[in-house]
Coordinates of C-alpha atoms in Angstrom, one line a residue:
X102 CA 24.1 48.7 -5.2
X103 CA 23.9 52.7 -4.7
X104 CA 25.4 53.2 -1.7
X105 CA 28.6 50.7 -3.0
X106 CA 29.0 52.8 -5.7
X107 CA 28.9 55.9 -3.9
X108 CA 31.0 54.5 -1.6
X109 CA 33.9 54.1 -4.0
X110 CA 34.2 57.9 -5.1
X111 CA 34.0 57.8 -8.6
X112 CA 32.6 60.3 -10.7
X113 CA 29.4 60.5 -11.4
X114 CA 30.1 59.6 -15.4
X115 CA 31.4 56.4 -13.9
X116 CA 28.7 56.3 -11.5
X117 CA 26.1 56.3 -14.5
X118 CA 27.9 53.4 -16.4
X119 CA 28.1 50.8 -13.8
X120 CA 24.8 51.6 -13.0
X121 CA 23.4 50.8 -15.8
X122 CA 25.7 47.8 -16.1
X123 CA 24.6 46.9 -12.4
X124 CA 20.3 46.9 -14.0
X125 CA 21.6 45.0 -16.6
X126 CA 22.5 42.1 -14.7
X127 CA 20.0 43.2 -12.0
X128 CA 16.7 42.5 -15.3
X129 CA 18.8 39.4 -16.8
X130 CA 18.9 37.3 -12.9
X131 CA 15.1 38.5 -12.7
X132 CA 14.8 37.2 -16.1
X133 CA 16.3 33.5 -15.4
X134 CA 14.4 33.4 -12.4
X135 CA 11.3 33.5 -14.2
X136 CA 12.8 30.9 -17.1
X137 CA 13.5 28.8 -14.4
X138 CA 9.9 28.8 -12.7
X139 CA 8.7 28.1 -15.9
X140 CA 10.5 25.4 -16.6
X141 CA 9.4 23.8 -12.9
X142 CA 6.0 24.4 -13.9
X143 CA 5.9 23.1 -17.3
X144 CA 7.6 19.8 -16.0
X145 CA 5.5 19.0 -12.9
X146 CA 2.7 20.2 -15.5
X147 CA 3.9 16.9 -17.5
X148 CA 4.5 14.6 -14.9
X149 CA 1.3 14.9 -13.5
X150 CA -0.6 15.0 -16.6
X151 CA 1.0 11.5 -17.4
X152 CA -0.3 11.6 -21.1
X153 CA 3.2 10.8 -22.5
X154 CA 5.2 9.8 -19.4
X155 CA 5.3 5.3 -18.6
X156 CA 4.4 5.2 -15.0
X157 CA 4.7 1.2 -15.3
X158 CA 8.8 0.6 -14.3
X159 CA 11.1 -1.0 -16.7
X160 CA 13.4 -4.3 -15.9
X161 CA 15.3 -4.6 -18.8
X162 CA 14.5 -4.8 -22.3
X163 CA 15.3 -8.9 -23.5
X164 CA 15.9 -10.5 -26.8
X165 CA 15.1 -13.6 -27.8
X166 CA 17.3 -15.7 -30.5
X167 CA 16.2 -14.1 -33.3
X168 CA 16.9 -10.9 -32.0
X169 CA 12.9 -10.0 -30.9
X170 CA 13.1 -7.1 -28.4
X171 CA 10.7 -7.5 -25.5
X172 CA 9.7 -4.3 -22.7
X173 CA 9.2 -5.6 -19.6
X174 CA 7.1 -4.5 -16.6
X175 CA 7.4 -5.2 -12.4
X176 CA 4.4 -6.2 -11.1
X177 CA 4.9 -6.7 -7.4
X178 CA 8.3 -8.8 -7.2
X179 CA 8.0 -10.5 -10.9
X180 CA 9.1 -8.8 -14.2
X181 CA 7.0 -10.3 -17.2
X182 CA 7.4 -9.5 -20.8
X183 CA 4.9 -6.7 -21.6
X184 CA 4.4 -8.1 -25.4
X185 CA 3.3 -11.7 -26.7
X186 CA 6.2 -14.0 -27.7
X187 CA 7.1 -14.0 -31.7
X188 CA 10.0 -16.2 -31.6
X189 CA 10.5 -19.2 -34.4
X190 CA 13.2 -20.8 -32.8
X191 CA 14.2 -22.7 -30.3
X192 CA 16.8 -20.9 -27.6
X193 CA 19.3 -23.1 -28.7
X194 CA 19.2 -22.4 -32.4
X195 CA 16.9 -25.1 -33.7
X196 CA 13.8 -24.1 -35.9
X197 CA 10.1 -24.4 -34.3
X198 CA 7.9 -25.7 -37.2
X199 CA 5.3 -23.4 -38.9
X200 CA 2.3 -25.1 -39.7
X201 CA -0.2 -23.5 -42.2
X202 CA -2.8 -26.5 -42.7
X203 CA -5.3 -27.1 -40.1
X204 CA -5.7 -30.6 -40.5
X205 CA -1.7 -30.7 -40.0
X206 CA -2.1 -28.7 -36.9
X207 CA -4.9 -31.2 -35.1
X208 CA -3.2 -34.1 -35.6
X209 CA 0.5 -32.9 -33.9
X210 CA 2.5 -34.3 -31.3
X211 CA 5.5 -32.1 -31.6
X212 CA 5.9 -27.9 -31.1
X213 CA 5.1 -25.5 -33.8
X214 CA 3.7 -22.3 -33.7
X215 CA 1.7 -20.2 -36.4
X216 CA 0.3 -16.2 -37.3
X217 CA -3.5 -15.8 -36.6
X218 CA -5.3 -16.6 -39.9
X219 CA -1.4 -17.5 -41.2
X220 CA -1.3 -13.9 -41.7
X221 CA 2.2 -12.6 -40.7
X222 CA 1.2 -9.1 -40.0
X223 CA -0.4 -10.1 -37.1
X224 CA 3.0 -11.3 -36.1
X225 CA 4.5 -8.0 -34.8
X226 CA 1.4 -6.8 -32.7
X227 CA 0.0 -10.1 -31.3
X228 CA 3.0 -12.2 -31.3
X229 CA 3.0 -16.0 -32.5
X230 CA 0.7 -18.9 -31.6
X231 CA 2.1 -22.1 -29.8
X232 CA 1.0 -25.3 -28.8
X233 CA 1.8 -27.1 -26.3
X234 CA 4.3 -29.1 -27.4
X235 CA 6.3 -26.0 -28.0
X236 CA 6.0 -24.8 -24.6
X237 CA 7.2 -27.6 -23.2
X238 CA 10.2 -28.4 -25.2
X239 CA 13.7 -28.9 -23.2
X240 CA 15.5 -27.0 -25.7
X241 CA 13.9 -23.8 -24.4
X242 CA 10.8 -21.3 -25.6
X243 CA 11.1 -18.2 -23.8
X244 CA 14.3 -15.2 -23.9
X245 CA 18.1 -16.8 -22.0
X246 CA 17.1 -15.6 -18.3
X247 CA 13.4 -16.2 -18.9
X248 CA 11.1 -18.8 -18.5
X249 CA 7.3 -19.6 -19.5
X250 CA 5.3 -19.1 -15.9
X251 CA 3.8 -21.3 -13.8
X252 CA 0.5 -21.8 -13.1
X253 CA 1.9 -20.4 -9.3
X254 CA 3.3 -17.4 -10.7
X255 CA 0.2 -16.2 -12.6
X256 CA -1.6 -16.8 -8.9
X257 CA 1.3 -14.8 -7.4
X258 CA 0.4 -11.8 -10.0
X259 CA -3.5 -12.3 -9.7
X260 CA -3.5 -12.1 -6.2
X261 CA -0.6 -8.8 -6.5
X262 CA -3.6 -6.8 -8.5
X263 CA -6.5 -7.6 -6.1
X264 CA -8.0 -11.1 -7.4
X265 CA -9.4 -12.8 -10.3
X266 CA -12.3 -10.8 -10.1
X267 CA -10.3 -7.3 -10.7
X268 CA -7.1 -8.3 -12.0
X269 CA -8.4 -8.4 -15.9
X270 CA -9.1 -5.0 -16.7
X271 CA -5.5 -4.1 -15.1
X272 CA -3.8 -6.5 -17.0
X273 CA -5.5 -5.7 -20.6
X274 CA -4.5 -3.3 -22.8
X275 CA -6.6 -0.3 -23.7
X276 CA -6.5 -0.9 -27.6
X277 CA -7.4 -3.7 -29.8
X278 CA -10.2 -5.4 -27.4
X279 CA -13.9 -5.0 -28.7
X280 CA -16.1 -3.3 -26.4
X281 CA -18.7 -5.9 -25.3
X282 CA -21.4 -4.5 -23.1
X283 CA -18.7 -1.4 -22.1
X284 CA -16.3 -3.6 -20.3
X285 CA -13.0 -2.4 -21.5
X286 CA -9.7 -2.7 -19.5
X287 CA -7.3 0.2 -17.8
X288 CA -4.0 -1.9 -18.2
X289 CA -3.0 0.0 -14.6
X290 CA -0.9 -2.9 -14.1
X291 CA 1.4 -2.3 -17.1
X292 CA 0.9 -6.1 -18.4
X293 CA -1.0 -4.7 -21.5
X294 CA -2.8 -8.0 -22.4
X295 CA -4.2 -8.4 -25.8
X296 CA -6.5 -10.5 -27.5
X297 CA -4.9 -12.6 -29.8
X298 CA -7.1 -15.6 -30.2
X299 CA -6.2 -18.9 -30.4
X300 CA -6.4 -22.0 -32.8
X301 CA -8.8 -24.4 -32.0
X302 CA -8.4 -28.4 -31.7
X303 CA -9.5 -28.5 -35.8
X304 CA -7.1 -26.3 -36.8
X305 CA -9.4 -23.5 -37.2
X306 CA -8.7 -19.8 -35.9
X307 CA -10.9 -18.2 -33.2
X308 CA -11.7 -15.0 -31.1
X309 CA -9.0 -12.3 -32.0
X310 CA -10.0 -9.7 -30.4
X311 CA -12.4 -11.0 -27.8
X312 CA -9.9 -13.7 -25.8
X313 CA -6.3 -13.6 -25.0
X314 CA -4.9 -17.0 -23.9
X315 CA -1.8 -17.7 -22.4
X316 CA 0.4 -21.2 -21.8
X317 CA 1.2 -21.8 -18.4
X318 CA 4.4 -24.5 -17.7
X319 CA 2.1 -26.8 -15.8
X320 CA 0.4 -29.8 -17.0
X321 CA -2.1 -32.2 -15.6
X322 CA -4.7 -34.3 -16.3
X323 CA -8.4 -33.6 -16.6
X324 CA -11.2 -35.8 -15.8
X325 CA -13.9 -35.0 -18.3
X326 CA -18.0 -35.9 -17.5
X327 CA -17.9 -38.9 -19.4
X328 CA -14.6 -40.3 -17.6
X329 CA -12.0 -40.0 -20.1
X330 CA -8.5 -38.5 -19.0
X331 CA -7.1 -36.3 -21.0
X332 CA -3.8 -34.6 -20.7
X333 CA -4.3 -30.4 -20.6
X334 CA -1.8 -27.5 -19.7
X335 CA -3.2 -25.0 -17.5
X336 CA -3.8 -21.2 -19.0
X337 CA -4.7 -17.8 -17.9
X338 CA -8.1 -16.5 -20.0
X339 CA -8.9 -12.7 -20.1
X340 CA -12.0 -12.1 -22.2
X341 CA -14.0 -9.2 -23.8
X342 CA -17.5 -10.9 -23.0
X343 CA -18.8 -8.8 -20.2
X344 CA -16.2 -9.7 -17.4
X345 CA -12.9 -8.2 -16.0
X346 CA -11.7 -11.1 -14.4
X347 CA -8.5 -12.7 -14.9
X348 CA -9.2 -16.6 -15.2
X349 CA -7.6 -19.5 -14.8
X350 CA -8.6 -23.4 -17.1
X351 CA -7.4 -26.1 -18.4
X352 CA -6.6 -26.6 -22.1
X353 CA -5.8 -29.3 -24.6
X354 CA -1.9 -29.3 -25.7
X355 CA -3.1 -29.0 -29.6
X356 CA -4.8 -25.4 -29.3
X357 CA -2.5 -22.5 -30.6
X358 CA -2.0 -19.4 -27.6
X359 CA 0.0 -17.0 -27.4
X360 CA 3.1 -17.0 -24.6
X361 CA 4.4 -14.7 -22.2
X362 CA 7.4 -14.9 -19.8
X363 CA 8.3 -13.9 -17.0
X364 CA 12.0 -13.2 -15.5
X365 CA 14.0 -16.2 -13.5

């Protein structure tokens, strides 16, 4: 910078002004250097912190028929729902049955679905309970372009997060589960599982908090000690009671449990 101005032969008044001019924009590039630095540093500061940042990647948001919007996770080569079905309609329009009386509840043959303790607040954070018949009705449960998953699919994302043994505390959410004897889950997997509870054979509600079941789309029969078939539909179990394993069972098509889906 000196030796170009006195290069140029101007006077030294001249010489003076585009000096200082020359510091001036000499301080302000020195000056958003340094803004830029700390910008870098601030932002890999935050990415690696991962406090506020969703490590868990995003397949599309989907809506169910009345207008519900789901997150959605990849785990391995499946996208699932990260949130518990709330729907109260069939995908084609029709209306799923609310049933409020347990007696009601035992004794049906067709789908209907109800709120843990028929409270509707627990409607937007754990979703809806259905039983079987719901599940399994041809005019369609789960989101256009989504289906309930098979008992396969659940083994294709057990296996993904290292096994039954394991796979529970990745799949359950870090909130909402009560601590029994410290065994909490990390949700690594993104799933973020929680304990809904279900509604027993009777009618009556049970284990918010301590169980999250979910329907499966196959069905079977079972074989019980004193001989008698009975039909069941096959579920995944996470629990709170001193386990992180993700479990599979069998279970009557009367009980209420929540529903994920996973992507076609």
């Amino acid at each position: 910078m000196f030796l170009y101005l006195k290069s140029t032969g101007l006077t030294p008044l001249y010489h003076s002004f585009f000096l200082i001019i020359f510091e001036h924009i000499y301080q302000m590039k020195k000056l958003a250097f340094l803004f830029c630095m700390l910008a870098l540093f601030t932002s890999c500061n935050s990415d690696s912190s991962g406090s506020d940042q969703n490590p868990f990647q995003n397949c599309g948001n989907v809506a169910d028929i009345d207008d519900n919007i789901y997150s959605t996770v990849t785990i391995g080569t499946q996208c699932w729902t990260t949130k518990n079905l709330n729907v109260s309609r069939y995908r084609n329009g029709d209306i799923i049955p609310q049933v409020t009386d347990a007696t009601e509840w035992a004794n049906l043959t067709t789908g209907a679905w109800c709120y843990y303790n028929n409270d509707s607040a627990n409607g937007p954070v754990y979703g809806k309970l259905y039983n079987w018949y719901a599940v399994n009705d041809p005019r369609g449960l789960a989101p256009l372009g989504y289906h309930i998953p098979s008992n396969d699919e659940w083994t294709t994302l057990i296996d993904f997060l290292g096994g039954e043994n394991v796979a529970g505390k990745k799949m359950k959410s870090t909130t909402l589960w009560n601590n029994i004897h410290g065994i909490i889950g990390d949700n690594s997997s993104g799933f973020s599982g929680i304990p809904a509870g279900i509604v027993w054979l009777d009618g009556v509600f049970k284990f918010k908090n301590l169980y999250a079941q979910w329907w499966t789309a196959d069905e079977g029969v079972f074989i019980s000690e004193d001989g008698i078939y009975l039909e069941f539909h096959a579920m995944l179990v996470l629990t709170a009671f001193g386990t992180n394993a993700a479990s599979r069972s069998h279970a009557d098509k009367h009980l209420g449990q929540s529903v994920r889906c996973i992507k076609d």
